[in-house]
Short mmCIF file of C-alpha atoms in Angstrom, two decimals:
data_model
loop_
_atom_site.label_atom_id
_atom_site.label_comp_id
_atom_site.label_asym_id
_atom_site.label_seq_id
_atom_site.Cartn_x
_atom_site.Cartn_y
_atom_site.Cartn_z
CA UNK A 29 6.97 -34.00 -128.67
CA UNK A 30 9.18 -34.23 -125.73
CA UNK A 31 9.95 -30.65 -125.82
CA UNK A 32 6.23 -29.70 -125.58
CA UNK A 33 5.76 -31.97 -122.71
CA UNK A 34 8.68 -30.37 -120.79
CA UNK A 35 7.26 -26.90 -121.35
CA UNK A 36 3.93 -28.03 -120.19
CA UNK A 37 5.04 -29.34 -116.95
CA UNK A 38 7.20 -26.40 -116.26
CA UNK A 39 4.37 -24.01 -116.78
CA UNK A 40 2.05 -26.10 -114.60
CA UNK A 41 4.42 -26.25 -111.84
CA UNK A 42 4.98 -22.38 -112.03
CA UNK A 43 1.18 -21.80 -111.88
CA UNK A 44 0.64 -24.05 -109.10
CA UNK A 45 3.46 -22.14 -106.90
CA UNK A 46 1.94 -18.66 -107.74
CA UNK A 47 -1.35 -19.83 -106.89
CA UNK A 48 0.02 -20.91 -103.34
CA UNK A 49 1.57 -17.71 -102.55
CA UNK A 50 -1.66 -15.90 -103.51
CA UNK A 51 -3.43 -18.01 -100.92
CA UNK A 52 -1.30 -17.76 -98.12
CA UNK A 53 0.98 -14.64 -98.38
CA UNK A 54 4.16 -14.39 -96.02
CA UNK A 55 3.51 -12.43 -93.11
CA UNK A 56 6.07 -9.52 -92.46
CA UNK A 57 7.78 -9.40 -89.21
CA UNK A 58 8.19 -6.10 -87.43
CA UNK A 59 11.95 -5.65 -86.48
CA UNK A 60 12.53 -6.19 -82.53
CA UNK A 61 14.49 -4.05 -80.21
CA UNK A 62 17.38 -6.50 -79.20
CA UNK A 63 17.37 -4.69 -75.64
CA UNK A 64 13.66 -5.18 -75.08
CA UNK A 65 11.55 -8.47 -74.78
CA UNK A 66 7.84 -9.05 -74.28
CA UNK A 67 8.49 -11.26 -71.16
CA UNK A 68 10.58 -8.66 -69.23
CA UNK A 69 9.25 -5.14 -69.72
CA UNK A 70 11.15 -2.07 -68.22
CA UNK A 71 10.31 -1.43 -64.60
CA UNK A 72 7.85 1.52 -64.19
CA UNK A 73 9.03 4.45 -62.24
CA UNK A 74 6.06 4.79 -60.39
CA UNK A 75 6.02 1.59 -59.33
CA UNK A 76 9.64 1.77 -57.80
CA UNK A 77 8.49 4.82 -55.88
CA UNK A 78 5.32 2.89 -54.42
CA UNK A 79 7.60 -0.17 -53.51
CA UNK A 80 9.76 2.27 -51.68
CA UNK A 81 6.98 4.14 -49.77
CA UNK A 82 5.60 0.90 -48.89
CA UNK A 83 8.79 -0.65 -47.60
CA UNK A 84 9.41 2.73 -45.41
CA UNK A 85 5.63 2.42 -44.15
CA UNK A 86 6.43 -1.13 -43.08
CA UNK A 87 9.86 -0.17 -41.26
CA UNK A 88 7.75 2.71 -39.53
CA UNK A 89 5.09 0.27 -38.31
CA UNK A 90 7.77 -2.32 -37.25
CA UNK A 91 9.35 0.63 -35.28
CA UNK A 92 6.08 1.60 -33.78
CA UNK A 93 5.22 -2.07 -32.68
CA UNK A 94 8.86 -2.40 -31.12
CA UNK A 95 8.06 0.74 -29.18
CA UNK A 96 4.72 -0.32 -28.11
CA UNK A 97 6.35 -3.69 -26.86
CA UNK A 98 9.18 -1.95 -25.04
CA UNK A 99 6.68 0.30 -23.33
CA UNK A 100 4.54 -2.69 -22.15
CA UNK A 101 7.54 -4.45 -21.01
CA UNK A 102 8.64 -1.46 -18.93
CA UNK A 103 5.00 -0.92 -17.60
CA UNK A 104 5.25 -4.68 -16.65
CA UNK A 105 8.61 -4.02 -14.86
CA UNK A 106 7.20 -0.75 -13.00
CA UNK A 107 4.12 -2.56 -11.88
CA UNK A 108 6.06 -5.65 -10.69
CA UNK A 109 8.33 -3.18 -8.62
CA UNK A 110 5.65 -1.26 -7.26
CA UNK A 111 4.13 -4.48 -6.10
CA UNK A 112 7.23 -5.59 -4.55
CA UNK A 113 7.65 -2.26 -2.93
CA UNK A 114 3.95 -2.44 -1.21
CA UNK A 115 4.89 -5.84 0.07
CA UNK A 116 8.16 -4.72 1.40
CA UNK A 117 6.18 -1.72 3.14
CA UNK A 118 3.53 -4.24 4.62
CA UNK A 119 6.12 -6.44 5.83
CA UNK A 120 7.93 -3.52 7.68
CA UNK A 121 4.73 -2.59 9.12
CA UNK A 122 3.81 -5.89 10.09
CA UNK A 123 7.34 -6.24 11.85
CA UNK A 124 6.64 -2.70 13.49
CA UNK A 125 3.27 -4.35 14.81
CA UNK A 126 5.18 -7.43 16.03
CA UNK A 127 7.91 -5.43 17.66
CA UNK A 128 5.09 -3.56 19.32
CA UNK A 129 3.58 -6.47 20.66
CA UNK A 130 6.73 -7.90 21.98
CA UNK A 131 7.47 -4.60 23.56
CA UNK A 132 4.31 -4.69 25.24
CA UNK A 133 4.46 -8.43 26.28
CA UNK A 134 8.00 -7.51 27.84
CA UNK A 135 6.78 -4.19 29.52
CA UNK A 136 3.13 -4.89 30.68
CA UNK A 137 1.34 -3.21 27.63
CA UNK A 138 2.77 0.21 27.98
CA UNK A 139 2.89 1.29 24.41
CA UNK A 140 -0.88 0.07 23.70
CA UNK A 141 -1.86 1.76 26.86
CA UNK A 142 -0.29 5.06 26.06
CA UNK A 143 -1.74 5.30 22.61
CA UNK A 144 -5.22 4.16 23.95
CA UNK A 145 -5.16 6.85 26.88
CA UNK A 146 -2.69 9.55 25.99
CA UNK A 147 -0.62 9.04 28.91
CA UNK A 148 2.19 6.59 30.04
CA UNK A 149 1.00 3.38 31.72
CA UNK A 150 0.79 -0.22 31.55
CA UNK A 151 -2.07 -3.15 31.10
CA UNK A 152 -0.80 -4.85 34.08
CA UNK A 153 -2.30 -3.87 37.54
CA UNK A 154 -4.18 -0.72 35.77
CA UNK A 155 -6.81 0.73 37.72
CA UNK A 156 -9.50 3.22 36.58
CA UNK A 157 -10.40 5.85 39.10
CA UNK A 158 -13.23 8.46 38.50
CA UNK A 159 -13.82 11.22 40.83
CA UNK A 160 -17.27 12.28 40.82
CA UNK A 161 -18.83 15.18 42.85
CA UNK A 162 -18.20 13.65 46.33
CA UNK A 163 -17.02 10.19 45.80
CA UNK A 164 -14.41 8.07 44.18
CA UNK A 165 -15.22 4.94 41.99
CA UNK A 166 -12.35 2.24 41.24
CA UNK A 167 -12.64 -0.19 38.33
CA UNK A 168 -10.98 -2.66 40.83
CA UNK A 169 -10.86 -3.22 44.56
CA UNK A 170 -7.92 -5.67 44.53
CA UNK A 171 -4.59 -5.40 42.52
CA UNK A 172 -1.23 -7.72 42.70
CA UNK A 173 1.97 -6.60 44.16
CA UNK A 174 4.17 -4.33 42.16
CA UNK A 175 3.55 -1.49 39.78
CA UNK A 176 0.30 -0.22 39.88
CA UNK A 177 -1.17 2.42 37.48
CA UNK A 178 -4.04 4.68 38.57
CA UNK A 179 -5.64 6.33 35.73
CA UNK A 180 -7.50 9.08 37.57
CA UNK A 181 -10.39 11.13 35.57
CA UNK A 182 -12.35 14.19 37.44
CA UNK A 183 -15.79 14.15 36.24
CA UNK A 184 -17.19 16.61 38.70
CA UNK A 185 -17.67 20.40 38.60
CA UNK A 186 -14.91 21.14 41.54
CA UNK A 187 -11.20 20.29 41.73
CA UNK A 188 -10.27 17.17 43.56
CA UNK A 189 -6.92 15.58 44.90
CA UNK A 190 -6.12 11.94 44.87
CA UNK A 191 -4.02 10.70 47.84
CA UNK A 192 -2.91 7.02 48.43
CA UNK A 193 -2.22 5.90 52.08
CA UNK A 194 -1.39 2.69 53.36
CA UNK A 195 -2.79 1.91 56.72
CA UNK A 196 -3.93 -0.89 58.79
CA UNK A 197 -6.90 1.16 60.57
CA UNK A 198 -10.53 0.61 60.00
CA UNK A 199 -12.52 3.57 58.26
CA UNK A 200 -14.39 4.13 61.32
CA UNK A 201 -11.08 4.49 63.32
CA UNK A 202 -9.31 6.96 61.30
CA UNK A 203 -7.92 10.02 62.87
CA UNK A 204 -9.56 13.28 61.90
CA UNK A 205 -8.37 16.81 62.61
CA UNK A 206 -10.37 19.78 64.08
CA UNK A 207 -11.04 20.88 60.57
CA UNK A 208 -12.86 17.72 59.34
CA UNK A 209 -9.81 16.75 57.58
CA UNK A 210 -7.68 13.24 57.92
CA UNK A 211 -4.80 13.23 60.03
CA UNK A 212 -2.54 11.80 57.24
CA UNK A 213 0.48 11.39 59.57
CA UNK A 214 -1.38 9.49 62.21
CA UNK A 215 -3.49 7.61 59.69
CA UNK A 216 -0.71 5.57 57.82
CA UNK A 217 2.02 5.85 55.45
CA UNK A 218 1.69 8.35 52.51
CA UNK A 219 2.41 6.40 49.27
CA UNK A 220 1.64 8.93 46.57
CA UNK A 221 -0.71 11.65 45.33
CA UNK A 222 -2.13 13.93 42.61
CA UNK A 223 -2.83 17.25 44.00
CA UNK A 224 -5.70 19.72 43.06
CA UNK A 225 -4.04 21.77 40.63
CA UNK A 226 -3.43 18.82 38.45
CA UNK A 227 -6.96 17.10 38.77
CA UNK A 228 -9.13 20.09 37.84
CA UNK A 229 -12.36 19.63 36.35
CA UNK A 230 -12.30 17.22 33.21
CA UNK A 231 -8.41 16.50 33.71
CA UNK A 232 -7.15 13.00 33.34
CA UNK A 233 -3.74 12.11 35.17
CA UNK A 234 -1.70 9.03 35.81
CA UNK A 235 -0.24 7.74 38.87
CA UNK A 236 2.05 4.95 38.83
CA UNK A 237 3.28 3.38 42.27
CA UNK A 238 5.14 0.62 43.44
CA UNK A 239 2.94 -1.32 46.13
CA UNK A 240 3.45 -3.99 48.43
CA UNK A 241 0.74 -6.37 50.11
CA UNK A 242 -1.50 -4.53 52.52
CA UNK A 243 -4.76 -2.56 52.80
CA UNK A 244 -4.75 1.15 51.15
CA UNK A 245 -6.96 4.29 51.34
CA UNK A 246 -7.73 6.80 48.55
CA UNK A 247 -9.04 9.95 49.65
CA UNK A 248 -9.26 13.77 48.88
CA UNK A 249 -8.30 15.59 51.75
CA UNK A 250 -9.44 19.08 50.65
CA UNK A 251 -11.41 21.00 52.97
CA UNK A 252 -14.88 19.60 53.40
CA UNK A 253 -14.48 16.72 50.82
CA UNK A 254 -13.14 14.07 53.31
CA UNK A 255 -16.12 14.32 55.41
CA UNK A 256 -18.47 14.53 52.31
CA UNK A 257 -17.25 11.01 51.51
CA UNK A 258 -14.31 11.39 49.28
CA UNK A 259 -12.89 8.02 50.40
CA UNK A 260 -12.32 4.66 49.09
CA UNK A 261 -10.48 1.51 49.91
CA UNK A 262 -8.39 -1.18 47.90
CA UNK A 263 -6.33 -4.06 48.87
CA UNK A 264 -2.83 -5.28 47.41
CA UNK A 265 -2.64 -8.89 47.48
#
């Protein structure tokens, strides 16, 4: 009896184990390469090439940006240098103008006068004289003693001369020669003159004289002109 029970028990246990194996068969595992894992695949050659190209492109872009920044810095420096040079030139021109003004103040405006009229002269004791057909016109009838500049322009159609004489005689008592010209030796002291060859039609000449106080005449003593009225007076006082 005991033997049958043992056999029955062993048979039932074997059947139970066989049934379990049929329901859950053991899964077969594939052999794995010891040098490869699923979490760390081998790198791809194309990917490495792409990474290298990207790195090169980034380096080139960085170089271009650095070059652009350097060019911008150089342009800023060039603009700064140009502005500084322009300021220096402006300062030089202003110094030149100030030097001219000082020169004019010290020398009576000679440089400014020469630039304006094209002949040497001064703004101090300046007298404009216009020779018309048979008359002199003066911009001033009196001047201060010292240097006097006569800027003479002939606007007539004939040549004239301009003679400056210092005299104490009235106009109606001036000595006249038989030819109708002024007797300059008897009339007074000859101070200065511009001859007819220099004072042709349209000419402008400068006569600078150092005058002392007194009465003066301006005449043109060419034949027929003195009698026609080419005479005027001015005073130095």
